[in-house]
Coordinates of C-alpha atoms in Angstrom, one line a residue:
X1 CA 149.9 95.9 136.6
X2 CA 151.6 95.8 140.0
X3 CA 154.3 97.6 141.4
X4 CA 156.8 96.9 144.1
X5 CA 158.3 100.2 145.1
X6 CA 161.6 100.4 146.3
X7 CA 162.2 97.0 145.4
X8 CA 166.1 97.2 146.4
X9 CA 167.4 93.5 146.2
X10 CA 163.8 92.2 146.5
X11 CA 162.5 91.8 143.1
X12 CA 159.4 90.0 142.3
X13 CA 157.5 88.3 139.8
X14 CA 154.7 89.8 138.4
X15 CA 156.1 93.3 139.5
X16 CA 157.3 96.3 138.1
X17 CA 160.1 95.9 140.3
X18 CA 161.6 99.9 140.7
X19 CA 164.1 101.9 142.9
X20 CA 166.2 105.3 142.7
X21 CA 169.5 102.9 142.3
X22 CA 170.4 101.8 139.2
X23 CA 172.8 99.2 140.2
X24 CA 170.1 97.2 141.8
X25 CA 169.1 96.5 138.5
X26 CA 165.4 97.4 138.7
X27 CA 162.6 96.8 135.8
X28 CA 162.4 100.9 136.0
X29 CA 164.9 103.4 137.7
X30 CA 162.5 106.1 139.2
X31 CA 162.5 108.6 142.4
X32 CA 159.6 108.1 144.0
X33 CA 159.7 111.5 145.5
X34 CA 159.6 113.1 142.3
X35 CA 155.9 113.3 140.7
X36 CA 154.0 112.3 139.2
X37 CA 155.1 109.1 138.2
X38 CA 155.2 107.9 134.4
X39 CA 151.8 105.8 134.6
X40 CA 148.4 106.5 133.7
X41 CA 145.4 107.5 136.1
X42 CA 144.0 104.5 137.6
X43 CA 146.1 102.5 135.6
X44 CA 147.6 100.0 139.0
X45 CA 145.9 97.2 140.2
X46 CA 148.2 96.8 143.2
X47 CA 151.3 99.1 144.8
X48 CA 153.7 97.1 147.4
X49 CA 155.5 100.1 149.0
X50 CA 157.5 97.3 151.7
X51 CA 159.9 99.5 153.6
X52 CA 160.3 102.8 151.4
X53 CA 157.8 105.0 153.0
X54 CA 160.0 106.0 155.7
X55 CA 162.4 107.1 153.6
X56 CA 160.7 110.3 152.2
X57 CA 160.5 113.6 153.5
X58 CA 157.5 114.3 155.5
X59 CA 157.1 117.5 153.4
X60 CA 156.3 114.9 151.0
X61 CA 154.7 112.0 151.6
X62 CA 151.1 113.3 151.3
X63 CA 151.6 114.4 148.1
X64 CA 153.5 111.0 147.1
X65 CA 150.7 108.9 148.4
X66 CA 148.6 110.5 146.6
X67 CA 150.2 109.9 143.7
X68 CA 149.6 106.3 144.5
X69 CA 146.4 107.1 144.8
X70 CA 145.7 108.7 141.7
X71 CA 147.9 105.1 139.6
X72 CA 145.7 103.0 141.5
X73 CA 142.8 101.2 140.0
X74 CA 139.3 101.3 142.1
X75 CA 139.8 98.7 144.6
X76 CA 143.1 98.6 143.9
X77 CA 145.4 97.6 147.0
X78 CA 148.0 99.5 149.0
X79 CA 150.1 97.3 150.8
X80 CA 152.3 99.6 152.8
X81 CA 155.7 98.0 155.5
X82 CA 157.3 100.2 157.7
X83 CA 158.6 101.3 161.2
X84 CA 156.2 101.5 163.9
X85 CA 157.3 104.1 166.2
X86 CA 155.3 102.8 169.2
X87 CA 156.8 98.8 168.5
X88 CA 160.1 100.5 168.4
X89 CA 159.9 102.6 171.6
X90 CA 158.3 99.7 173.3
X91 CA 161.6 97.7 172.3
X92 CA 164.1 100.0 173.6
X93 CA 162.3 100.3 176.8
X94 CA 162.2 96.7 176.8
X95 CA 165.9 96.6 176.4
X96 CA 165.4 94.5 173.2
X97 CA 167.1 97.8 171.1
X98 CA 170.0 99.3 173.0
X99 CA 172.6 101.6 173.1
X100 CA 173.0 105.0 171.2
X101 CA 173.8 103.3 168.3
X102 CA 171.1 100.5 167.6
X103 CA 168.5 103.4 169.0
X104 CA 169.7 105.3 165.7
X105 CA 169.9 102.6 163.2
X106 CA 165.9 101.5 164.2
X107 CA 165.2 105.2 164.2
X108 CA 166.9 106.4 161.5
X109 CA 168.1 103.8 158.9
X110 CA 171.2 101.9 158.0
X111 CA 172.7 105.2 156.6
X112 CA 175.0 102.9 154.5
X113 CA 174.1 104.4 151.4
X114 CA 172.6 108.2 150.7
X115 CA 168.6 107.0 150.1
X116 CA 168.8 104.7 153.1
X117 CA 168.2 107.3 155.6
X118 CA 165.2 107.3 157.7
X119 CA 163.1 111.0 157.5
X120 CA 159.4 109.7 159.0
X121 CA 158.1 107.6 161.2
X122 CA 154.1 106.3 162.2
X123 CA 152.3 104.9 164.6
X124 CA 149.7 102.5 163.7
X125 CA 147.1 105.0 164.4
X126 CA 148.5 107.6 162.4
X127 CA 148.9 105.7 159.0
X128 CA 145.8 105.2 159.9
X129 CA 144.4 108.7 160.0
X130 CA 146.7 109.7 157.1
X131 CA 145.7 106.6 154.7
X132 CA 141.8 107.3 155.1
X133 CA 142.8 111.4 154.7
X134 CA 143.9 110.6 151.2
X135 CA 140.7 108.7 150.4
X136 CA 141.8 105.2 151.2
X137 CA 139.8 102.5 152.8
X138 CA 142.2 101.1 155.3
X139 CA 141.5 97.0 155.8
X140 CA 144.1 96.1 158.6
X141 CA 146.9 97.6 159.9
X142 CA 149.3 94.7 161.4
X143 CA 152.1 94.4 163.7
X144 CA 155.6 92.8 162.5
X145 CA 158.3 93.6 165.1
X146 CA 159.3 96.6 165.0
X147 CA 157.1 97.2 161.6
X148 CA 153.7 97.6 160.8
X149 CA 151.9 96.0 157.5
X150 CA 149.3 98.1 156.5
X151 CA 146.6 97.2 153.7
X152 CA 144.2 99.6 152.0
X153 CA 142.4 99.9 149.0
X154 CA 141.3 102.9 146.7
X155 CA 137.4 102.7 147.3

């Protein structure tokens, strides 16, 4: 089984595809924030979390991740998009992202509905760190613009 967290409009085959909002019309309505999720231990071969992390608190992301941790199969893969904080900075500097306003959207979401808020950011680094804290092997960590790609596996 794979998931594909978050999926908003970008449903896949072969997925689970699920999000908070119904009238994306997901496989499964679920909030990720709230655990534990409805699957079995070590029941996931692979979790595609492609622009959702950043949306949870960071009061609760550790214990979120290891949730995914816990669904995941051994060698099971993490594959992990999201905002790096350092690509993003280097951008404004760079006058590539400017003005009060775009500053805000990169930092803090499209705000154009409630879940699309922005509440916590990494550097590549520091997903790092926090990955092989939970007990993940980390196997690259990428650059994509402003975003980072970040694959692990559950050893």
């Amino acid at each position: 089984m794979k998931l594909n967290l978050g999926c908003g409009g970008d449903k896949r085959k072969g997925y689970v595809n699920i999000d908070i909002r119904k009238n994306v019309n997901p496989d499964m309505v679920l909030d990720l924030e709230k655990t534990p999720y409805p699957f079995e231990d070590e029941s996931v071969d692979e979790i595609l979390a492609k622009d959702i992390i950043e949306h949870f608190s960071f009061r609760n992301v550790e214990r979120i991740v290891r949730e995914w941790y816990r669904i995941l199969k051994p060698n099971g893969k993490l594959i992990i998009q999201t905002p790096d904080f350092d690509e993003i900075v280097k951008a404004i500097n760079e006058g590539r992202i400017k003005g009060w306003w775009q500053i805000s959207y990169w930092i803090f979401g499209g705000q154009d509905y409630p879940e699309n808020t922005h509440r916590l950011i990494f550097t590549k680094p520091e997903i790092r760190k926090f990955l092989e804290s939970i007990g993940f092997r980390v196997e690259s960590v990428k650059s994509g613009g402003t975003n980072m790609i970040v694959e692990a596996v559950k050893p």
